Structure formats: C-alpha cells, structure tokens
PDB file of C-alpha atoms in Angstrom:
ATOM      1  CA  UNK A 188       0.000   0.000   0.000  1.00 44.00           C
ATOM      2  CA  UNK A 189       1.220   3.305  -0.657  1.00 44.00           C
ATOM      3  CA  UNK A 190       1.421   6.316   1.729  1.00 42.00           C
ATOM      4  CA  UNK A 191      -1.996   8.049   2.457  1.00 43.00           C
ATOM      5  CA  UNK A 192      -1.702  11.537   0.793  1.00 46.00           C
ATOM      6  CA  UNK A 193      -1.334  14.937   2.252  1.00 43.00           C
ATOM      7  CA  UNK A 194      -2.205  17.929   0.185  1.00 40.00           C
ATOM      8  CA  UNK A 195       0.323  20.682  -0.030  1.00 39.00           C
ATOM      9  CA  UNK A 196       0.140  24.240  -0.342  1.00 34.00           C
ATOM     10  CA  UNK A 197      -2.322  25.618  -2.964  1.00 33.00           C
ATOM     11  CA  UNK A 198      -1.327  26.921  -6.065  1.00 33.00           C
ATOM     12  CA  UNK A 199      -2.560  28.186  -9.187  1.00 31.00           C
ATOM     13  CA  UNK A 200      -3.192  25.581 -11.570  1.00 34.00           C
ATOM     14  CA  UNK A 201      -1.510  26.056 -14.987  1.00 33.00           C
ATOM     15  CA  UNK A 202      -2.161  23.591 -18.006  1.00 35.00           C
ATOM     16  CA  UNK A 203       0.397  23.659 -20.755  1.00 35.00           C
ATOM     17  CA  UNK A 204      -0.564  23.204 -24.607  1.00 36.00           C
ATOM     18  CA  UNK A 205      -0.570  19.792 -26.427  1.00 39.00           C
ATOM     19  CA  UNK A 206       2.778  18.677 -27.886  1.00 41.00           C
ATOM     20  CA  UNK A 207       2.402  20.022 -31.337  1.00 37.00           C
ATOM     21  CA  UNK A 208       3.872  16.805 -33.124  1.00 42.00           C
ATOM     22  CA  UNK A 209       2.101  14.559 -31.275  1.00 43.00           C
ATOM     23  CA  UNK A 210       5.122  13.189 -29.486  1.00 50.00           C
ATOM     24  CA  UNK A 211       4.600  11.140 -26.486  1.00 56.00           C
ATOM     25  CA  UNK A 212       5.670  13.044 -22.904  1.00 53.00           C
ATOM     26  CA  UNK A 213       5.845  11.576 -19.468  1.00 53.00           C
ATOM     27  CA  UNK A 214       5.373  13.709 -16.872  1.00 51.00           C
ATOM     28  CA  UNK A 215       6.620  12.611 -13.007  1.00 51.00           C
ATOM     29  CA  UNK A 216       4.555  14.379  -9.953  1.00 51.00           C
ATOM     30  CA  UNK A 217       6.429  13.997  -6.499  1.00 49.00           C
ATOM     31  CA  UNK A 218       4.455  13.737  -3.520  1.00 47.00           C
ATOM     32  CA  UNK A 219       5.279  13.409   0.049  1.00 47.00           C
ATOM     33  CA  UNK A 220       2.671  12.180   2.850  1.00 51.00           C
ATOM     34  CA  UNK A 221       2.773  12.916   6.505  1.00 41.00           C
ATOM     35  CA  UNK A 222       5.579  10.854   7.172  1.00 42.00           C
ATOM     36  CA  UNK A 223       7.631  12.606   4.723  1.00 36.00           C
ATOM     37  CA  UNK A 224       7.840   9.138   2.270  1.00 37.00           C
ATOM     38  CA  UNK A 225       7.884  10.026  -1.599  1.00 39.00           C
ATOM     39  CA  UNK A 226       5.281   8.589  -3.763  1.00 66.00           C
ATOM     40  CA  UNK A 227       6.175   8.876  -7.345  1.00 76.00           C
ATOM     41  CA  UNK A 228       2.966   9.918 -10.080  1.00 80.00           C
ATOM     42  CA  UNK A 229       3.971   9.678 -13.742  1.00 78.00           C
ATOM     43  CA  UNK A 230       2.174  10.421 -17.137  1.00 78.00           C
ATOM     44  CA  UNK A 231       2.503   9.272 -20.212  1.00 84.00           C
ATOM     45  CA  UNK A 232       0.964  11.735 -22.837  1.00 81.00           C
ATOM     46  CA  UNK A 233       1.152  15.565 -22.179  1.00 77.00           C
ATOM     47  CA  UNK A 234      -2.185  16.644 -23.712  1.00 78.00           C
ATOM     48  CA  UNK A 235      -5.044  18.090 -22.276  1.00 82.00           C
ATOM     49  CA  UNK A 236      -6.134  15.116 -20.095  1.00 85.00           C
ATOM     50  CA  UNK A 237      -2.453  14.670 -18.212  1.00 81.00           C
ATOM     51  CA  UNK A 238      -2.336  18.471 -18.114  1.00 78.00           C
ATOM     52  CA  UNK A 239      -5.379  18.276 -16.162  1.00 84.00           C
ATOM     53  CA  UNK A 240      -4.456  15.585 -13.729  1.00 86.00           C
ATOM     54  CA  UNK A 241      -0.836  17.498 -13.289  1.00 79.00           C
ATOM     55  CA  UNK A 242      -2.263  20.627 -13.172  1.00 79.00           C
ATOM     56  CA  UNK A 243      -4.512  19.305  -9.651  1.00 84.00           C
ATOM     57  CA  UNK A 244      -1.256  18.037  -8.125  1.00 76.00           C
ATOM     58  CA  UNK A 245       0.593  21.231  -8.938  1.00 77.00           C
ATOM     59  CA  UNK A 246      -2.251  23.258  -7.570  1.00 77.00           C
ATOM     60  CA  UNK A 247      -1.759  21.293  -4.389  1.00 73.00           C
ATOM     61  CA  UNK A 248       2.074  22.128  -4.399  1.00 72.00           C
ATOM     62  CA  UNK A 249       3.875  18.996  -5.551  1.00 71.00           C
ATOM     63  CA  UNK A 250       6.391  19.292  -7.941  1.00 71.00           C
ATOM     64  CA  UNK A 251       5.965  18.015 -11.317  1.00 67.00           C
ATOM     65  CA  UNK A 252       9.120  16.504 -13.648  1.00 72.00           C
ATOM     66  CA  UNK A 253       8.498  16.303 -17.176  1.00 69.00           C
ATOM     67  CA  UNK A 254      10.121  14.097 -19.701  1.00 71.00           C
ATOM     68  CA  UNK A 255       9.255  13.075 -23.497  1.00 73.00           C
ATOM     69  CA  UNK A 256      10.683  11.079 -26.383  1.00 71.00           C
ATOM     70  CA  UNK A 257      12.456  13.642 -28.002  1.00 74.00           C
ATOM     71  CA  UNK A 258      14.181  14.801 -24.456  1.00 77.00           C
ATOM     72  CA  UNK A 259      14.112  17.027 -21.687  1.00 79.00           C
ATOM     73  CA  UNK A 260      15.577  20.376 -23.848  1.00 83.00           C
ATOM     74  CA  UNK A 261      12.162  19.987 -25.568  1.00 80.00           C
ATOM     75  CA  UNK A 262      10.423  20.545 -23.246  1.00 72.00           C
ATOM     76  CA  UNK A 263      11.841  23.748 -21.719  1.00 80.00           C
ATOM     77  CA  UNK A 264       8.560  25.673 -22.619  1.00 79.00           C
ATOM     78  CA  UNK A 265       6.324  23.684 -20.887  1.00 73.00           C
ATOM     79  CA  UNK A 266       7.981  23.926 -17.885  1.00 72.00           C
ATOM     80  CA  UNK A 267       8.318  27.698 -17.768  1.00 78.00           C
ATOM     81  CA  UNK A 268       4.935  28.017 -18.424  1.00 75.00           C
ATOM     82  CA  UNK A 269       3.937  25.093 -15.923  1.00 69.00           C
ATOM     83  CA  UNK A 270       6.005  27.469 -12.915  1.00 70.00           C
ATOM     84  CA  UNK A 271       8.986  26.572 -10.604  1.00 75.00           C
ATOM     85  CA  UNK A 272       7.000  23.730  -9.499  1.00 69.00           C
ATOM     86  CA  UNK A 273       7.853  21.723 -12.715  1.00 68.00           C
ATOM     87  CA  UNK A 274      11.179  20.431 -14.277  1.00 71.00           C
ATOM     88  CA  UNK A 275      12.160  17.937 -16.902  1.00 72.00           C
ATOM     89  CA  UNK A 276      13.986  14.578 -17.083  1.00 73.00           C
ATOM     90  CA  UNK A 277      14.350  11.526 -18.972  1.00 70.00           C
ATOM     91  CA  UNK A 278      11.760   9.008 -19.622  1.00 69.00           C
ATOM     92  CA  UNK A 279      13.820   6.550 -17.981  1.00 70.00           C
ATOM     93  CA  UNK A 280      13.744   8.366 -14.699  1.00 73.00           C
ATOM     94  CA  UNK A 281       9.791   9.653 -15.145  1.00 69.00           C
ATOM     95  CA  UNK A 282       9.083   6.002 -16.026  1.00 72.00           C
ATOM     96  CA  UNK A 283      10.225   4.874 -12.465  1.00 75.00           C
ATOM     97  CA  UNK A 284       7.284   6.504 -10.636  1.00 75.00           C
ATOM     98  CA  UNK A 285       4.895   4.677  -8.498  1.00 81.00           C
ATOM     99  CA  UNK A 286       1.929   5.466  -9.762  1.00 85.00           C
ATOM    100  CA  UNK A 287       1.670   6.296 -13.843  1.00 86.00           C
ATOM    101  CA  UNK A 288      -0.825   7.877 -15.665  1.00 88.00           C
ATOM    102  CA  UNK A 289      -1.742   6.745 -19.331  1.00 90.00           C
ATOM    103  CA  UNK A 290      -3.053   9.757 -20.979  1.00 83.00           C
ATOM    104  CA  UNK A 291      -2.124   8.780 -24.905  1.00 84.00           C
ATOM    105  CA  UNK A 292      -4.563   8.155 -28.055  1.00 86.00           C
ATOM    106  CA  UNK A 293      -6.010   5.188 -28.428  1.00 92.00           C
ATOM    107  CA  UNK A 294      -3.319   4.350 -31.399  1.00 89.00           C
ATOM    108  CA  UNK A 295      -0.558   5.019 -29.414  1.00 84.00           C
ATOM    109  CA  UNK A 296      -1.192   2.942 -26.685  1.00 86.00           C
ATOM    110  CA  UNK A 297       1.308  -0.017 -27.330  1.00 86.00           C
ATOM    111  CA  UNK A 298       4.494   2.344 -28.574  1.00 85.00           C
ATOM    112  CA  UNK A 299       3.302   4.807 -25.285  1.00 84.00           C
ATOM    113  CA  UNK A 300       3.671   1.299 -23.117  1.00 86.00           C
ATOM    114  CA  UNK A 301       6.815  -0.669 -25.058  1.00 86.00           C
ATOM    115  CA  UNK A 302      10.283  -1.051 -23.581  1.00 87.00           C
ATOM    116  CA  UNK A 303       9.246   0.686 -20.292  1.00 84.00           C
ATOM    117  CA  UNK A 304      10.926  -0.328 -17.462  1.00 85.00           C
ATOM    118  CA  UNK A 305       9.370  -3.673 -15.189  1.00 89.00           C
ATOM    119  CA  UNK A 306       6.352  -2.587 -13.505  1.00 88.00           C
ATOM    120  CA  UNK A 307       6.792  -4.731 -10.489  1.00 89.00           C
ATOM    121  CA  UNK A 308       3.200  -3.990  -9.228  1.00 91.00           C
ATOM    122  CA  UNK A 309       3.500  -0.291  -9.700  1.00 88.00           C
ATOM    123  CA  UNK A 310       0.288   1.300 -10.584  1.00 89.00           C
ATOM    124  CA  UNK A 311      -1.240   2.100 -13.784  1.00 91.00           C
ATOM    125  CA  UNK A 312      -3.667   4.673 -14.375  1.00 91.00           C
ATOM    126  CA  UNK A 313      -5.496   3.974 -17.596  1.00 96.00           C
ATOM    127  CA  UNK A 314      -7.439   6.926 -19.061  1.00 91.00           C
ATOM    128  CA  UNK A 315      -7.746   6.170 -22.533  1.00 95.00           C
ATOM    129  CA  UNK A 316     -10.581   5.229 -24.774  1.00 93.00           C
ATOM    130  CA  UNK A 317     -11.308   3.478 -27.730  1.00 89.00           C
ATOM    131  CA  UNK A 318     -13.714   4.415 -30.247  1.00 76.00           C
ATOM    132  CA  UNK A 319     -16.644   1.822 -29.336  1.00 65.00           C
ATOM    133  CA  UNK A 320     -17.386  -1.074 -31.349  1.00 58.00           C
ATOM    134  CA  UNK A 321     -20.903  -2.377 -30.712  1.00 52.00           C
ATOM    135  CA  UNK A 322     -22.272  -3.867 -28.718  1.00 46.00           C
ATOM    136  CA  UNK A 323     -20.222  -1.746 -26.096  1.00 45.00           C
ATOM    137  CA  UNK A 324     -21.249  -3.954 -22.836  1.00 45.00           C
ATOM    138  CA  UNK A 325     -22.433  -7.184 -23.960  1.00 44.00           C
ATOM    139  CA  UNK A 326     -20.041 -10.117 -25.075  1.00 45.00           C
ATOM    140  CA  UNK A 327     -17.915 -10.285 -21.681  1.00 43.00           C
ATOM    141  CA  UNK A 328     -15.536 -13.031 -23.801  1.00 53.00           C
ATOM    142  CA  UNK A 329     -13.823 -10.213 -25.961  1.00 60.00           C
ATOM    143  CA  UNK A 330     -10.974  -8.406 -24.577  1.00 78.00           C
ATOM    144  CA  UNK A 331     -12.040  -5.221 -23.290  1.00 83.00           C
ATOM    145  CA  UNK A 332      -9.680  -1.935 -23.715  1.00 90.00           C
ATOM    146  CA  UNK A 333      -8.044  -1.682 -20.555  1.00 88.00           C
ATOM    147  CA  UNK A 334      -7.532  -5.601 -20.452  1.00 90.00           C
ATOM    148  CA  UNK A 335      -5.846  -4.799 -23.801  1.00 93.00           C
ATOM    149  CA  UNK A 336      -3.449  -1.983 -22.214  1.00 93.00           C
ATOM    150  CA  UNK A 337      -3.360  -4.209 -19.149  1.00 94.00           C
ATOM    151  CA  UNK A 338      -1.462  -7.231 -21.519  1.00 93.00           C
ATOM    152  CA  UNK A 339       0.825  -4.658 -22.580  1.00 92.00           C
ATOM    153  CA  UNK A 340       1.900  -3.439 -19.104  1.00 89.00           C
ATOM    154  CA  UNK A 341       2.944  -7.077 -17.512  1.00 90.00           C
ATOM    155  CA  UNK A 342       3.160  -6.788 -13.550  1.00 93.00           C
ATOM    156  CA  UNK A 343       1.269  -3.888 -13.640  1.00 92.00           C
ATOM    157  CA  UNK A 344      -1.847  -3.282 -11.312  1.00 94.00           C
ATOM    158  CA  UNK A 345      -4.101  -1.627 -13.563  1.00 95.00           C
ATOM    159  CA  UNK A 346      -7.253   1.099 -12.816  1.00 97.00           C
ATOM    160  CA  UNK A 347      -9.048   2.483 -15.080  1.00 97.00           C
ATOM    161  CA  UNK A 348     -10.288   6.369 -14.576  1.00 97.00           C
ATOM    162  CA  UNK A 349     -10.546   9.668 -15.842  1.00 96.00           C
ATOM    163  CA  UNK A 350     -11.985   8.464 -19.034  1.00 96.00           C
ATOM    164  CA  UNK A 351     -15.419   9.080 -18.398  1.00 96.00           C
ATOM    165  CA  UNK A 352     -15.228  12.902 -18.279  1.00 95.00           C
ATOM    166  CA  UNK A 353     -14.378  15.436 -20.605  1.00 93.00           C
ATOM    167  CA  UNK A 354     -11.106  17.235 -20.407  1.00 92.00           C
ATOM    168  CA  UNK A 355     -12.512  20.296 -19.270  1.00 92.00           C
ATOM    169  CA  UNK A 356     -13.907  18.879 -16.159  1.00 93.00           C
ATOM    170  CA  UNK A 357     -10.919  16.991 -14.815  1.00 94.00           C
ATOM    171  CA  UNK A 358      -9.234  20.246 -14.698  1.00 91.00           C
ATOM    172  CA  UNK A 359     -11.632  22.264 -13.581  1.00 94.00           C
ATOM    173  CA  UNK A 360     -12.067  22.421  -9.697  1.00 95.00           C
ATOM    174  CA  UNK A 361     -14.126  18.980  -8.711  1.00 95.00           C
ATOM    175  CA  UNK A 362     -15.397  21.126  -5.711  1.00 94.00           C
ATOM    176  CA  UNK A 363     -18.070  23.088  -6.074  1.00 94.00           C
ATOM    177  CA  UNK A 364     -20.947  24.389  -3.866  1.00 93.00           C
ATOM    178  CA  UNK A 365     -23.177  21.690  -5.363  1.00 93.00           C
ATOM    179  CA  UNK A 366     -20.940  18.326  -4.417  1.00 96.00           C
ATOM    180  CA  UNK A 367     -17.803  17.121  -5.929  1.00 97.00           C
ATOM    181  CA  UNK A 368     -17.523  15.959  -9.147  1.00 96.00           C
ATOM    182  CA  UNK A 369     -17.967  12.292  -9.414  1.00 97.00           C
ATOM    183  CA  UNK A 370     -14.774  10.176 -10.661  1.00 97.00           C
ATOM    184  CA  UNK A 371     -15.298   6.978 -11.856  1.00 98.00           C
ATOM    185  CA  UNK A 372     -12.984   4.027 -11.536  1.00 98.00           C
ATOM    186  CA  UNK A 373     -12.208   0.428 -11.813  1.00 97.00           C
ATOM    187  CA  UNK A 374      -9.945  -2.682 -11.224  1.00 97.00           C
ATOM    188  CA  UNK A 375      -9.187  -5.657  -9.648  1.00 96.00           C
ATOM    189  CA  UNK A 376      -6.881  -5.432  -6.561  1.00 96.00           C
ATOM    190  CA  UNK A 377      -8.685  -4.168  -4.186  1.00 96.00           C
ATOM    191  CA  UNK A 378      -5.772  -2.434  -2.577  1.00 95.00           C
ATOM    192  CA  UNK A 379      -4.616  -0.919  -5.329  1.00 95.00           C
ATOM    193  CA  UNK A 380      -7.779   0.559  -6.163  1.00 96.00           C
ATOM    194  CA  UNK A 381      -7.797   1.448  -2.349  1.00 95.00           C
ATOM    195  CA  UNK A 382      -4.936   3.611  -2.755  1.00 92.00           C
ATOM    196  CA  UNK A 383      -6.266   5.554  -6.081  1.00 93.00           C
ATOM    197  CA  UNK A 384      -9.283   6.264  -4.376  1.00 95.00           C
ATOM    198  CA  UNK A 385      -7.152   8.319  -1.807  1.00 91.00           C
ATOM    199  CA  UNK A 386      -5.323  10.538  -4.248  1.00 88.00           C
ATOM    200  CA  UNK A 387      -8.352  10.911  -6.296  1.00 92.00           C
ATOM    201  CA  UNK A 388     -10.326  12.308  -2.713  1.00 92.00           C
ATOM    202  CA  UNK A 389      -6.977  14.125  -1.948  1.00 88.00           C
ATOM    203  CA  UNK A 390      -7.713  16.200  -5.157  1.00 89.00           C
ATOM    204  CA  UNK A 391     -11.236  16.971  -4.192  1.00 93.00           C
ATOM    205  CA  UNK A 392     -12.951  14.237  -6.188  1.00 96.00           C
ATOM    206  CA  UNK A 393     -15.903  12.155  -5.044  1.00 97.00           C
ATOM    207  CA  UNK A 394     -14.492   8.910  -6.237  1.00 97.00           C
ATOM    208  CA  UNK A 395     -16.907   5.818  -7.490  1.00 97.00           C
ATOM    209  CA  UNK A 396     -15.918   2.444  -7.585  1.00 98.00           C
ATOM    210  CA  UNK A 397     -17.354   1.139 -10.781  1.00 97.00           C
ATOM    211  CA  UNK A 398     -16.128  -2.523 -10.022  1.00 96.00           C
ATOM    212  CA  UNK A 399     -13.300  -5.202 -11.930  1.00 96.00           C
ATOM    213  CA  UNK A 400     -11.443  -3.595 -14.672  1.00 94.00           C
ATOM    214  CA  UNK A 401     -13.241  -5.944 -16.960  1.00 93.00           C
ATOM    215  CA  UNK A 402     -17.160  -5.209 -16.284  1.00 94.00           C
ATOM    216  CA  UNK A 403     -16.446  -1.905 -14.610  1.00 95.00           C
ATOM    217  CA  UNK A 404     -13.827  -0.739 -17.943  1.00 92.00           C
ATOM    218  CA  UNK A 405     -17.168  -1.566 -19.802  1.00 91.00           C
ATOM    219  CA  UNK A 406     -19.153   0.619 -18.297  1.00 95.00           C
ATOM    220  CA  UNK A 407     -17.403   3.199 -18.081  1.00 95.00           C
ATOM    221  CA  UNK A 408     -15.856   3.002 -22.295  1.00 92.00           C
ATOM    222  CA  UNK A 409     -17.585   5.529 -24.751  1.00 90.00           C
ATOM    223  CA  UNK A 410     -20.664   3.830 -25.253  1.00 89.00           C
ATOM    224  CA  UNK A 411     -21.200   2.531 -21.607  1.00 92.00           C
ATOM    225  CA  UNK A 412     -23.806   3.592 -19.175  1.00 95.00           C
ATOM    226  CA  UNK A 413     -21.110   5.844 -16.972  1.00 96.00           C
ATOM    227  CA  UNK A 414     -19.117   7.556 -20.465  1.00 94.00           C
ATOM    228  CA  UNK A 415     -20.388  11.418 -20.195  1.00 92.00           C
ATOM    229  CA  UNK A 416     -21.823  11.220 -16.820  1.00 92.00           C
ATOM    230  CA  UNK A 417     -21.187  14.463 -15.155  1.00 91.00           C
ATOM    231  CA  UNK A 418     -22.316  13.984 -11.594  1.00 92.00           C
ATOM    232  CA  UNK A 419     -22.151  15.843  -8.198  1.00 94.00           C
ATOM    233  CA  UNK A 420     -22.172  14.243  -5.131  1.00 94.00           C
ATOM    234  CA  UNK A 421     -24.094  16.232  -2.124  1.00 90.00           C
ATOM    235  CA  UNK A 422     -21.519  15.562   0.644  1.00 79.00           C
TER     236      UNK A 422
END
C-alpha cells in the first residue's frame, strides 16, 4: 500500500498546450505524505487530459518533472509556463514513478507502453478510450480496452479512470458548492484501487468504484452507461 496523501500548499493551476507533433511526454509528480515518504505519479501523454491531472497536483504544491521522447531540452517551454513547481527529465527516470498515468490516443497505446521499465506492481492509471465497437457492454468473452493496455503493461496493477469525463472537467475544480464531481474508476486489486481512491479524494474528487477492470472498464468506455456522466455528489 502506498502512503496516504497529504495535500500541499495551494497553487494556481496552470495547463500547458498539447505537444504540437504529437510526441509522447511523461510527466513525473512527487508527492510526500505525513511521514515525509515520496510517492512517485507519472504520465505518459502531455495533452489536455495529463495536463489536467498534473495541473490538480501542482495546484496542491507537488512538484511536477516532465520528460518526453524527443528529451528534456524539448520541453523547456512547458515547464516555464507550468512554474517553478515543474522540471524535466528523462523518460527513464519519469518512467520509475509509483503510480503512472496513461493519458495517450487510443493508437498510441502499445508504442506509449513498449520497452518501459518492469512494472513490479506499480500502478497504472489507464485513461484512454477506444472508439466503441458495438455492442459496447455485452459479449464479456472479448478483450475489453483496458484488459488490452493491461497485456501490454505485464506486472502492472491496472485502474481504469478519468476516461469518463471530458477534459474540461478533470481540470476544472471537482469542488463546487453543489458536491464534488464524481470520478469513476475500476480494477481488480482491491488495494490498489484502495490507494487511487485516496489521491483521487486528496484532489477533491468524489471517487466511485465502478467494479473489476473488466465489467467496470465496460461501463465506463464511450458507449457505456457511466461515459459522459457528469455527476455531483451532495456531501
């Protein structure tokens, strides 16, 4: 299990633009709990979705290292924009984190995933989607999408989340005077899902358990019952 969370000192949130070339970027957040232990967050993808999910963690006051395929010197922009918070690396050493977000295009998926390093029951984060092919939640003997990006991450432990909203609500502030926006997610170890659920409440979202990464990732695909539901909860 990893260290409960701690929120840090606010900050402004700042998003940074989508690599122009498409280019995959992995960006590594740093945070420290109570105890003062380091738990490692890393994305793959630097578009509007990871920006989103970075941009929460930065606005809590964890720092944020960036790295991409073409190499940290490319990505010099980004991190002036993204503030002192934020630096750049390699992917090697953004590819060690604890926790790693997959925030790519569907096509991209298996080059975003190859010749990473061992997983060794790190977490993955998936929050892709694939353009549905019907019938979206019937048929539970095909391979669903995040079983697919689960084969390709070996030793992985593997939720699925973030791909039920649109962009522009996983950045905006999940608090509101309404309820907290409701965050949808799934897998199947139970502590591992355990410990998303606390960063995900750390960041002011009402997270949902949606149930095993293969009936819940249904459900919550483009297509499913839960893709496009933008919910409050009354706390």
């Amino acid at each position: 299990m990893m260290p409960t969370i701690k929120s840090g000192t606010p900050a402004t949130p700042r998003l940074t633009a989508d690599d122009s070339d498409g280019s995959l970027t992995m960006m590594s957040i740093i945070i420290k709990d109570c105890e003062g232990a380091v738990v490692n967050f890393g994305t793959i993808g630097a578009g509007v979705v990871a920006q989103a999910i970075a941009g929460h963690l930065v606005a809590a006051g964890h720092k944020v290292t960036l790295s991409n395929s073409r190499g940290p010197d490319t990505l010099l922009d980004v991190v002036t924009r993204l503030g002192p918070l934020a630096s750049a690396a390699t992917v090697e050493e953004a590819a060690a984190a604890d926790m790693v977000f997959l925030a790519v295009m569907w096509p991209q998926v298996g080059d975003a995933l190859a010749g990473l390093p061992p997983w060794g029951g790190r977490i993955l984060v998936d929050t892709t989607n694939q353009l549905p092919r019907p019938p979206i939640t019937a048929d539970l003997g095909v391979e669903t999408p995040s079983e697919f990006v689960a084969s390709r991450a070996p030793g992985a432990h593997v939720v699925k989340a973030f791909n039920t909203l649109y962009a522009q609500y996983i950045a905006a502030d999940p608090r509101h005077p309404e309820g907290r926006q409701l965050l949808f997610y799934a897998g199947d170890d139970t502590a591992t899902k355990a410990t998303f659920r606390d960063v995900a409440e750390s960041l002011g979202f009402a997270a949902v358990d949606a149930g095993s990464l293969r009936e819940g990732g249904r459900l919550m695909q483009i297509g499913g019952p839960l893709s496009g539901l933008h919910a409050l909860k009354q706390d």
